[in-house]
Amino acid sequence: MKKYLLDLRVNSIEKVGERYVLLRLTDDKPLPEMLPGQFVELRVDDAPTTFLRRPISINFVDRKNNELWLLVAVVGDGTRRLAHLKPGDTLNTLLPLGNGFSMFSAINGQPLLVGGGVGVAPLLFLGEQLWQKGVEPTFLLGAKTVSDLPQLSLFRSFGRVFITTEDGSDGERGFVTNHSILTQESFSFIYSCGPKPMMMAVARFADGVGVPCEVSLENTMACGLGACLCCVEKTTDGNLCVCKEGPVFNIKKLLWLQ
């Protein structure tokens, strides 16, 4: 897929919960084609300690308003700078990067989308695209506390939503892999994004019940093009750059189950 280097304009910026900001970016021309699971690399200007671009998952593409949505967890100097952008500011953006989720296998079945923390971000776009194809996805979203679960109303507009929180503030107490829905229903395909230990647990569950599963890795990425080799993951095909060969992988290609 062709890549673009664009100066996108901030249409709006919204604080979401305690940890996130939602950037809505636009351009005078129609935005390029993008797929669920792909990501962008943002140049952070006027941040003396931030030398590298920041990789951010594509949260949503609003074609009606020609907007790209990015859900940013504010955790360091670079993301704090992004959180202080204002409408009308420009953001130099390299996009779209990586390979997205495969949706063909989920079209005629019941897909389960499992996310944790900011890892829920790409699942919104994936869920919307499945919904557009006539498939109602089931979302299983987890966090430490309910304030760390963003965009719940949007997720509910595209499918069923089940929640776990570690403190029991919403949904079932515990981790996503302990939710009762996993024993009460069967699913045809599982997608997951979030902290690596969570995704590994989801992968073991999927493998145990014989359900195909894809995960979106969040390895540290610098260039986003496979040149710097800082995001390498060991796979059945050898060491692969997550930014170029992923970030989405079928769990059978990873070494997590060995």
PDB file of C-alpha atoms in Angstrom:
ATOM      1  CA  MET A   1       0.000   0.000   0.000  1.00  0.00           C
ATOM      2  CA  LYS A   2       1.317   3.450  -0.928  1.00  0.00           C
ATOM      3  CA  LYS A   3       2.678   5.568   1.932  1.00  0.00           C
ATOM      4  CA  TYR A   4       2.203   9.313   2.322  1.00  0.00           C
ATOM      5  CA  LEU A   5       3.983  12.065   4.209  1.00  0.00           C
ATOM      6  CA  LEU A   6       1.324  14.645   4.992  1.00  0.00           C
ATOM      7  CA  ASP A   7       0.990  17.777   7.096  1.00  0.00           C
ATOM      8  CA  LEU A   8      -2.411  17.052   8.586  1.00  0.00           C
ATOM      9  CA  ARG A   9      -4.443  19.738  10.325  1.00  0.00           C
ATOM     10  CA  VAL A  10      -5.855  19.283  13.820  1.00  0.00           C
ATOM     11  CA  ASN A  11      -9.636  19.564  13.521  1.00  0.00           C
ATOM     12  CA  SER A  12     -10.200  19.010  17.217  1.00  0.00           C
ATOM     13  CA  ILE A  13      -8.539  17.600  20.309  1.00  0.00           C
ATOM     14  CA  GLU A  14     -10.515  16.101  23.157  1.00  0.00           C
ATOM     15  CA  LYS A  15      -9.490  14.813  26.571  1.00  0.00           C
ATOM     16  CA  VAL A  16     -10.843  11.283  27.012  1.00  0.00           C
ATOM     17  CA  GLY A  17     -10.827   9.993  30.573  1.00  0.00           C
ATOM     18  CA  GLU A  18      -7.769  10.611  32.716  1.00  0.00           C
ATOM     19  CA  ARG A  19      -5.053   9.224  30.447  1.00  0.00           C
ATOM     20  CA  TYR A  20      -5.994   9.891  26.831  1.00  0.00           C
ATOM     21  CA  VAL A  21      -6.528  12.582  24.238  1.00  0.00           C
ATOM     22  CA  LEU A  22      -8.372  12.042  20.968  1.00  0.00           C
ATOM     23  CA  LEU A  23      -6.833  13.840  18.001  1.00  0.00           C
ATOM     24  CA  ARG A  24      -9.036  14.345  14.956  1.00  0.00           C
ATOM     25  CA  LEU A  25      -6.853  15.190  11.956  1.00  0.00           C
ATOM     26  CA  THR A  26      -7.894  16.247   8.476  1.00  0.00           C
ATOM     27  CA  ASP A  27      -6.537  17.403   5.133  1.00  0.00           C
ATOM     28  CA  ASP A  28      -7.785  19.535   2.253  1.00  0.00           C
ATOM     29  CA  LYS A  29      -7.665  16.434   0.039  1.00  0.00           C
ATOM     30  CA  PRO A  30      -9.380  13.100   0.752  1.00  0.00           C
ATOM     31  CA  LEU A  31      -7.359  11.055   3.223  1.00  0.00           C
ATOM     32  CA  PRO A  32      -5.512   7.994   1.846  1.00  0.00           C
ATOM     33  CA  GLU A  33      -6.890   4.485   2.116  1.00  0.00           C
ATOM     34  CA  MET A  34      -6.204   2.978   5.547  1.00  0.00           C
ATOM     35  CA  LEU A  35      -6.923  -0.426   7.057  1.00  0.00           C
ATOM     36  CA  PRO A  36      -7.808  -1.462  10.630  1.00  0.00           C
ATOM     37  CA  GLY A  37      -4.624  -2.442  12.436  1.00  0.00           C
ATOM     38  CA  GLN A  38      -2.338  -0.069  10.559  1.00  0.00           C
ATOM     39  CA  PHE A  39      -0.595   2.822  12.301  1.00  0.00           C
ATOM     40  CA  VAL A  40       0.963   6.231  11.676  1.00  0.00           C
ATOM     41  CA  GLU A  41       4.234   7.868  12.690  1.00  0.00           C
ATOM     42  CA  LEU A  42       3.946  11.405  14.048  1.00  0.00           C
ATOM     43  CA  ARG A  43       6.725  13.990  14.106  1.00  0.00           C
ATOM     44  CA  VAL A  44       6.682  15.789  17.447  1.00  0.00           C
ATOM     45  CA  ASP A  45       7.851  19.365  16.939  1.00  0.00           C
ATOM     46  CA  ASP A  46       9.146  21.728  19.657  1.00  0.00           C
ATOM     47  CA  ALA A  47       9.891  18.854  22.055  1.00  0.00           C
ATOM     48  CA  PRO A  48      13.649  19.001  22.920  1.00  0.00           C
ATOM     49  CA  THR A  49      13.716  15.478  24.383  1.00  0.00           C
ATOM     50  CA  THR A  50      11.741  13.813  21.581  1.00  0.00           C
ATOM     51  CA  PHE A  51      13.927  13.032  18.586  1.00  0.00           C
ATOM     52  CA  LEU A  52      12.014  10.167  17.005  1.00  0.00           C
ATOM     53  CA  ARG A  53       8.535   9.983  15.549  1.00  0.00           C
ATOM     54  CA  ARG A  54       5.819   8.471  17.722  1.00  0.00           C
ATOM     55  CA  PRO A  55       3.906   5.427  16.401  1.00  0.00           C
ATOM     56  CA  ILE A  56       0.158   5.678  17.020  1.00  0.00           C
ATOM     57  CA  SER A  57      -2.514   3.128  16.047  1.00  0.00           C
ATOM     58  CA  ILE A  58      -5.262   4.255  13.710  1.00  0.00           C
ATOM     59  CA  ASN A  59      -8.282   4.564  15.985  1.00  0.00           C
ATOM     60  CA  PHE A  60     -10.902   5.427  13.370  1.00  0.00           C
ATOM     61  CA  VAL A  61     -11.320   6.874   9.878  1.00  0.00           C
ATOM     62  CA  ASP A  62     -14.343   9.157   9.516  1.00  0.00           C
ATOM     63  CA  ARG A  63     -14.821   9.395   5.753  1.00  0.00           C
ATOM     64  CA  LYS A  64     -17.873  11.640   6.059  1.00  0.00           C
ATOM     65  CA  ASN A  65     -15.834  14.360   7.767  1.00  0.00           C
ATOM     66  CA  ASN A  66     -12.515  13.351   6.155  1.00  0.00           C
ATOM     67  CA  GLU A  67     -10.962  12.783   9.592  1.00  0.00           C
ATOM     68  CA  LEU A  68      -8.297  10.452  10.936  1.00  0.00           C
ATOM     69  CA  TRP A  69      -8.746   9.735  14.649  1.00  0.00           C
ATOM     70  CA  LEU A  70      -5.784   8.954  16.884  1.00  0.00           C
ATOM     71  CA  LEU A  71      -6.261   7.962  20.523  1.00  0.00           C
ATOM     72  CA  VAL A  72      -3.085   8.972  22.336  1.00  0.00           C
ATOM     73  CA  ALA A  73      -2.113   7.769  25.816  1.00  0.00           C
ATOM     74  CA  VAL A  74      -0.284  10.640  27.518  1.00  0.00           C
ATOM     75  CA  VAL A  75       2.746   8.948  29.089  1.00  0.00           C
ATOM     76  CA  GLY A  76       5.897  10.930  28.209  1.00  0.00           C
ATOM     77  CA  ASP A  77       7.310  14.164  26.833  1.00  0.00           C
ATOM     78  CA  GLY A  78       6.355  13.395  23.240  1.00  0.00           C
ATOM     79  CA  THR A  79       2.755  12.453  23.934  1.00  0.00           C
ATOM     80  CA  ARG A  80       2.389  15.369  26.375  1.00  0.00           C
ATOM     81  CA  ARG A  81       3.398  17.672  23.526  1.00  0.00           C
ATOM     82  CA  LEU A  82       0.771  16.052  21.305  1.00  0.00           C
ATOM     83  CA  ALA A  83      -1.798  16.557  24.054  1.00  0.00           C
ATOM     84  CA  HIS A  84      -1.148  20.315  23.968  1.00  0.00           C
ATOM     85  CA  LEU A  85      -1.878  20.736  20.273  1.00  0.00           C
ATOM     86  CA  LYS A  86      -4.703  23.083  19.336  1.00  0.00           C
ATOM     87  CA  PRO A  87      -7.249  23.121  16.490  1.00  0.00           C
ATOM     88  CA  GLY A  88      -5.561  24.521  13.398  1.00  0.00           C
ATOM     89  CA  ASP A  89      -2.098  23.178  14.305  1.00  0.00           C
ATOM     90  CA  THR A  90      -0.420  20.903  11.781  1.00  0.00           C
ATOM     91  CA  LEU A  91       1.070  17.507  12.474  1.00  0.00           C
ATOM     92  CA  ASN A  92       3.566  15.907  10.105  1.00  0.00           C
ATOM     93  CA  THR A  93       2.297  12.360   9.600  1.00  0.00           C
ATOM     94  CA  LEU A  94       3.696   9.301   7.817  1.00  0.00           C
ATOM     95  CA  LEU A  95       0.872   6.921   6.880  1.00  0.00           C
ATOM     96  CA  PRO A  96      -0.453   4.302   6.538  1.00  0.00           C
ATOM     97  CA  LEU A  97       2.164   1.933   7.930  1.00  0.00           C
ATOM     98  CA  GLY A  98       2.267  -1.807   8.552  1.00  0.00           C
ATOM     99  CA  ASN A  99      -0.249  -4.499   7.735  1.00  0.00           C
ATOM    100  CA  GLY A 100      -3.752  -4.580   9.119  1.00  0.00           C
ATOM    101  CA  PHE A 101      -6.072  -7.258  10.468  1.00  0.00           C
ATOM    102  CA  SER A 102      -7.426  -9.843   8.064  1.00  0.00           C
ATOM    103  CA  MET A 103     -11.214  -9.618   8.031  1.00  0.00           C
ATOM    104  CA  PHE A 104     -12.169 -12.213   5.430  1.00  0.00           C
ATOM    105  CA  SER A 105     -12.182 -15.109   7.919  1.00  0.00           C
ATOM    106  CA  ALA A 106     -14.503 -13.228  10.283  1.00  0.00           C
ATOM    107  CA  ILE A 107     -17.178 -12.240   7.772  1.00  0.00           C
ATOM    108  CA  ASN A 108     -19.295 -15.391   8.092  1.00  0.00           C
ATOM    109  CA  GLY A 109     -18.705 -16.021  11.789  1.00  0.00           C
ATOM    110  CA  GLN A 110     -18.757 -14.442  15.222  1.00  0.00           C
ATOM    111  CA  PRO A 111     -15.555 -12.453  15.860  1.00  0.00           C
ATOM    112  CA  LEU A 112     -14.305 -11.514  19.324  1.00  0.00           C
ATOM    113  CA  LEU A 113     -12.194  -8.357  19.672  1.00  0.00           C
ATOM    114  CA  VAL A 114     -10.136  -8.286  22.880  1.00  0.00           C
ATOM    115  CA  GLY A 115      -8.358  -5.123  23.999  1.00  0.00           C
ATOM    116  CA  GLY A 116      -6.565  -3.789  27.042  1.00  0.00           C
ATOM    117  CA  GLY A 117      -5.606  -0.212  27.914  1.00  0.00           C
ATOM    118  CA  VAL A 118      -4.733   1.936  24.913  1.00  0.00           C
ATOM    119  CA  GLY A 119      -4.684  -1.324  22.941  1.00  0.00           C
ATOM    120  CA  VAL A 120      -8.435  -0.921  22.519  1.00  0.00           C
ATOM    121  CA  ALA A 121      -7.775   1.927  20.042  1.00  0.00           C
ATOM    122  CA  PRO A 122      -7.408  -0.032  16.762  1.00  0.00           C
ATOM    123  CA  LEU A 123     -10.335  -2.298  17.662  1.00  0.00           C
ATOM    124  CA  LEU A 124     -12.830   0.542  17.186  1.00  0.00           C
ATOM    125  CA  PHE A 125     -11.965   0.907  13.492  1.00  0.00           C
ATOM    126  CA  LEU A 126     -11.867  -2.872  13.076  1.00  0.00           C
ATOM    127  CA  GLY A 127     -15.250  -3.247  14.746  1.00  0.00           C
ATOM    128  CA  GLU A 128     -16.780  -0.521  12.580  1.00  0.00           C
ATOM    129  CA  GLN A 129     -15.449  -2.124   9.404  1.00  0.00           C
ATOM    130  CA  LEU A 130     -16.843  -5.532  10.392  1.00  0.00           C
ATOM    131  CA  TRP A 131     -20.166  -3.884  11.243  1.00  0.00           C
ATOM    132  CA  GLN A 132     -20.205  -2.220   7.818  1.00  0.00           C
ATOM    133  CA  LYS A 133     -19.868  -5.693   6.296  1.00  0.00           C
ATOM    134  CA  GLY A 134     -22.909  -6.938   8.200  1.00  0.00           C
ATOM    135  CA  VAL A 135     -21.042  -8.638  11.045  1.00  0.00           C
ATOM    136  CA  GLU A 136     -21.778  -7.700  14.661  1.00  0.00           C
ATOM    137  CA  PRO A 137     -18.518  -8.071  16.617  1.00  0.00           C
ATOM    138  CA  THR A 138     -18.245  -8.781  20.310  1.00  0.00           C
ATOM    139  CA  PHE A 139     -15.838  -6.539  22.205  1.00  0.00           C
ATOM    140  CA  LEU A 140     -14.105  -7.690  25.394  1.00  0.00           C
ATOM    141  CA  LEU A 141     -12.289  -4.698  26.890  1.00  0.00           C
ATOM    142  CA  GLY A 142     -10.144  -4.618  30.010  1.00  0.00           C
ATOM    143  CA  ALA A 143      -8.383  -2.034  32.150  1.00  0.00           C
ATOM    144  CA  LYS A 144      -7.229  -1.422  35.701  1.00  0.00           C
ATOM    145  CA  THR A 145     -10.220   0.810  36.378  1.00  0.00           C
ATOM    146  CA  VAL A 146     -13.246   2.103  34.484  1.00  0.00           C
ATOM    147  CA  SER A 147     -11.669   5.532  33.884  1.00  0.00           C
ATOM    148  CA  ASP A 148      -9.038   3.778  31.749  1.00  0.00           C
ATOM    149  CA  LEU A 149     -11.686   2.480  29.327  1.00  0.00           C
ATOM    150  CA  PRO A 150     -12.188   5.084  26.582  1.00  0.00           C
ATOM    151  CA  GLN A 151     -14.879   5.383  23.898  1.00  0.00           C
ATOM    152  CA  LEU A 152     -17.272   2.815  25.376  1.00  0.00           C
ATOM    153  CA  SER A 153     -20.342   4.435  23.809  1.00  0.00           C
ATOM    154  CA  LEU A 154     -18.710   4.256  20.367  1.00  0.00           C
ATOM    155  CA  PHE A 155     -17.813   0.592  20.805  1.00  0.00           C
ATOM    156  CA  ARG A 156     -21.419  -0.128  21.800  1.00  0.00           C
ATOM    157  CA  SER A 157     -22.657   1.445  18.565  1.00  0.00           C
ATOM    158  CA  PHE A 158     -20.910  -1.301  16.569  1.00  0.00           C
ATOM    159  CA  GLY A 159     -21.399  -4.415  18.702  1.00  0.00           C
ATOM    160  CA  ARG A 160     -21.801  -5.997  22.096  1.00  0.00           C
ATOM    161  CA  VAL A 161     -19.377  -4.818  24.774  1.00  0.00           C
ATOM    162  CA  PHE A 162     -18.166  -6.820  27.777  1.00  0.00           C
ATOM    163  CA  ILE A 163     -15.827  -5.312  30.350  1.00  0.00           C
ATOM    164  CA  THR A 164     -13.323  -6.396  32.967  1.00  0.00           C
ATOM    165  CA  THR A 165     -11.601  -4.097  35.441  1.00  0.00           C
ATOM    166  CA  GLU A 166      -8.924  -5.134  37.900  1.00  0.00           C
ATOM    167  CA  ASP A 167     -10.548  -3.088  40.681  1.00  0.00           C
ATOM    168  CA  GLY A 168     -14.104  -4.171  39.875  1.00  0.00           C
ATOM    169  CA  SER A 169     -15.266  -0.618  39.107  1.00  0.00           C
ATOM    170  CA  ASP A 170     -17.125  -1.842  36.000  1.00  0.00           C
ATOM    171  CA  GLY A 171     -17.957  -5.183  34.452  1.00  0.00           C
ATOM    172  CA  GLU A 172     -16.389  -8.295  35.934  1.00  0.00           C
ATOM    173  CA  ARG A 173     -13.416  -8.046  38.272  1.00  0.00           C
ATOM    174  CA  GLY A 174     -10.168  -9.461  36.919  1.00  0.00           C
ATOM    175  CA  PHE A 175      -8.470  -9.877  33.566  1.00  0.00           C
ATOM    176  CA  VAL A 176     -10.069 -10.243  30.139  1.00  0.00           C
ATOM    177  CA  THR A 177      -9.102 -13.922  29.936  1.00  0.00           C
ATOM    178  CA  ASN A 178     -11.149 -14.592  33.093  1.00  0.00           C
ATOM    179  CA  HIS A 179     -14.400 -13.103  31.756  1.00  0.00           C
ATOM    180  CA  SER A 180     -17.356 -15.485  31.842  1.00  0.00           C
ATOM    181  CA  ILE A 181     -18.272 -14.758  28.199  1.00  0.00           C
ATOM    182  CA  LEU A 182     -15.337 -16.954  27.149  1.00  0.00           C
ATOM    183  CA  THR A 183     -16.973 -20.029  28.662  1.00  0.00           C
ATOM    184  CA  GLN A 184     -20.549 -19.102  27.829  1.00  0.00           C
ATOM    185  CA  GLU A 185     -20.164 -18.521  24.085  1.00  0.00           C
ATOM    186  CA  SER A 186     -18.095 -19.723  21.148  1.00  0.00           C
ATOM    187  CA  PHE A 187     -16.317 -17.472  18.668  1.00  0.00           C
ATOM    188  CA  SER A 188     -15.033 -18.051  15.164  1.00  0.00           C
ATOM    189  CA  PHE A 189     -12.082 -15.630  15.195  1.00  0.00           C
ATOM    190  CA  ILE A 190     -10.263 -13.603  17.871  1.00  0.00           C
ATOM    191  CA  TYR A 191      -8.433 -10.308  17.411  1.00  0.00           C
ATOM    192  CA  SER A 192      -6.411  -8.736  20.210  1.00  0.00           C
ATOM    193  CA  CYS A 193      -4.327  -5.673  21.004  1.00  0.00           C
ATOM    194  CA  GLY A 194      -2.926  -4.483  24.314  1.00  0.00           C
ATOM    195  CA  PRO A 195      -0.134  -5.278  26.786  1.00  0.00           C
ATOM    196  CA  LYS A 196       1.980  -8.243  25.690  1.00  0.00           C
ATOM    197  CA  PRO A 197       1.178 -10.441  28.740  1.00  0.00           C
ATOM    198  CA  MET A 198      -2.537  -9.959  28.035  1.00  0.00           C
ATOM    199  CA  MET A 199      -2.150 -10.825  24.347  1.00  0.00           C
ATOM    200  CA  MET A 200      -0.089 -13.898  25.193  1.00  0.00           C
ATOM    201  CA  ALA A 201      -2.854 -15.051  27.544  1.00  0.00           C
ATOM    202  CA  VAL A 202      -5.445 -14.444  24.822  1.00  0.00           C
ATOM    203  CA  ALA A 203      -3.276 -16.388  22.362  1.00  0.00           C
ATOM    204  CA  ARG A 204      -3.045 -19.359  24.743  1.00  0.00           C
ATOM    205  CA  PHE A 205      -6.818 -19.297  25.226  1.00  0.00           C
ATOM    206  CA  ALA A 206      -7.467 -19.138  21.479  1.00  0.00           C
ATOM    207  CA  ASP A 207      -5.021 -21.960  20.802  1.00  0.00           C
ATOM    208  CA  GLY A 208      -6.579 -24.049  23.556  1.00  0.00           C
ATOM    209  CA  VAL A 209     -10.072 -23.814  22.071  1.00  0.00           C
ATOM    210  CA  GLY A 210      -8.885 -24.067  18.467  1.00  0.00           C
ATOM    211  CA  VAL A 211      -9.950 -20.580  17.360  1.00  0.00           C
ATOM    212  CA  PRO A 212      -7.814 -18.606  14.856  1.00  0.00           C
ATOM    213  CA  CYS A 213      -6.311 -15.492  16.433  1.00  0.00           C
ATOM    214  CA  GLU A 214      -4.461 -12.370  15.331  1.00  0.00           C
ATOM    215  CA  VAL A 215      -2.648  -9.983  17.646  1.00  0.00           C
ATOM    216  CA  SER A 216      -1.349  -6.466  17.048  1.00  0.00           C
ATOM    217  CA  LEU A 217       2.092  -6.082  18.604  1.00  0.00           C
ATOM    218  CA  GLU A 218       3.239  -2.872  20.260  1.00  0.00           C
ATOM    219  CA  ASN A 219       7.021  -3.308  20.086  1.00  0.00           C
ATOM    220  CA  THR A 220       9.064  -0.127  20.317  1.00  0.00           C
ATOM    221  CA  MET A 221       9.173   1.419  16.840  1.00  0.00           C
ATOM    222  CA  ALA A 222      11.308   4.290  15.604  1.00  0.00           C
ATOM    223  CA  CYS A 223      11.315   4.530  11.809  1.00  0.00           C
ATOM    224  CA  GLY A 224       8.110   2.621  10.991  1.00  0.00           C
ATOM    225  CA  LEU A 225       9.675   1.383   7.745  1.00  0.00           C
ATOM    226  CA  GLY A 226      11.794  -1.599   8.798  1.00  0.00           C
ATOM    227  CA  ALA A 227      15.128   0.215   8.579  1.00  0.00           C
ATOM    228  CA  CYS A 228      16.188   0.721  12.201  1.00  0.00           C
ATOM    229  CA  LEU A 229      15.519  -2.877  13.387  1.00  0.00           C
ATOM    230  CA  CYS A 230      14.489  -1.820  16.886  1.00  0.00           C
ATOM    231  CA  CYS A 231      11.082  -3.544  16.712  1.00  0.00           C
ATOM    232  CA  VAL A 232      12.257  -7.045  15.749  1.00  0.00           C
ATOM    233  CA  GLU A 233      10.140  -9.996  16.903  1.00  0.00           C
ATOM    234  CA  LYS A 234      11.164 -13.655  16.754  1.00  0.00           C
ATOM    235  CA  THR A 235       8.787 -15.626  14.524  1.00  0.00           C
ATOM    236  CA  THR A 236       8.589 -18.968  12.745  1.00  0.00           C
ATOM    237  CA  ASP A 237      10.066 -17.148   9.731  1.00  0.00           C
ATOM    238  CA  GLY A 238      12.985 -15.740  11.727  1.00  0.00           C
ATOM    239  CA  ASN A 239      13.381 -12.226  13.101  1.00  0.00           C
ATOM    240  CA  LEU A 240      10.863  -9.854  11.522  1.00  0.00           C
ATOM    241  CA  CYS A 241      10.340  -6.110  11.874  1.00  0.00           C
ATOM    242  CA  VAL A 242       6.966  -5.535  13.526  1.00  0.00           C
ATOM    243  CA  CYS A 243       6.536  -2.155  11.842  1.00  0.00           C
ATOM    244  CA  LYS A 244       6.900  -3.614   8.345  1.00  0.00           C
ATOM    245  CA  GLU A 245       5.787  -7.275   8.563  1.00  0.00           C
ATOM    246  CA  GLY A 246       3.207  -6.523  11.276  1.00  0.00           C
ATOM    247  CA  PRO A 247       2.102  -5.056  13.542  1.00  0.00           C
ATOM    248  CA  VAL A 248      -0.620  -7.699  13.098  1.00  0.00           C
ATOM    249  CA  PHE A 249       0.464 -11.341  13.249  1.00  0.00           C
ATOM    250  CA  ASN A 250      -1.360 -14.636  13.378  1.00  0.00           C
ATOM    251  CA  ILE A 251      -0.397 -16.271  16.683  1.00  0.00           C
ATOM    252  CA  LYS A 252       0.773 -19.383  14.809  1.00  0.00           C
ATOM    253  CA  LYS A 253       3.559 -17.268  13.319  1.00  0.00           C
ATOM    254  CA  LEU A 254       4.820 -16.139  16.717  1.00  0.00           C
ATOM    255  CA  LEU A 255       6.819 -18.239  19.184  1.00  0.00           C
ATOM    256  CA  TRP A 256       4.502 -17.540  22.116  1.00  0.00           C
ATOM    257  CA  LEU A 257       2.917 -21.007  22.164  1.00  0.00           C
ATOM    258  CA  GLN A 258       6.146 -23.018  22.163  1.00  0.00           C
TER     259      GLN A 258
END
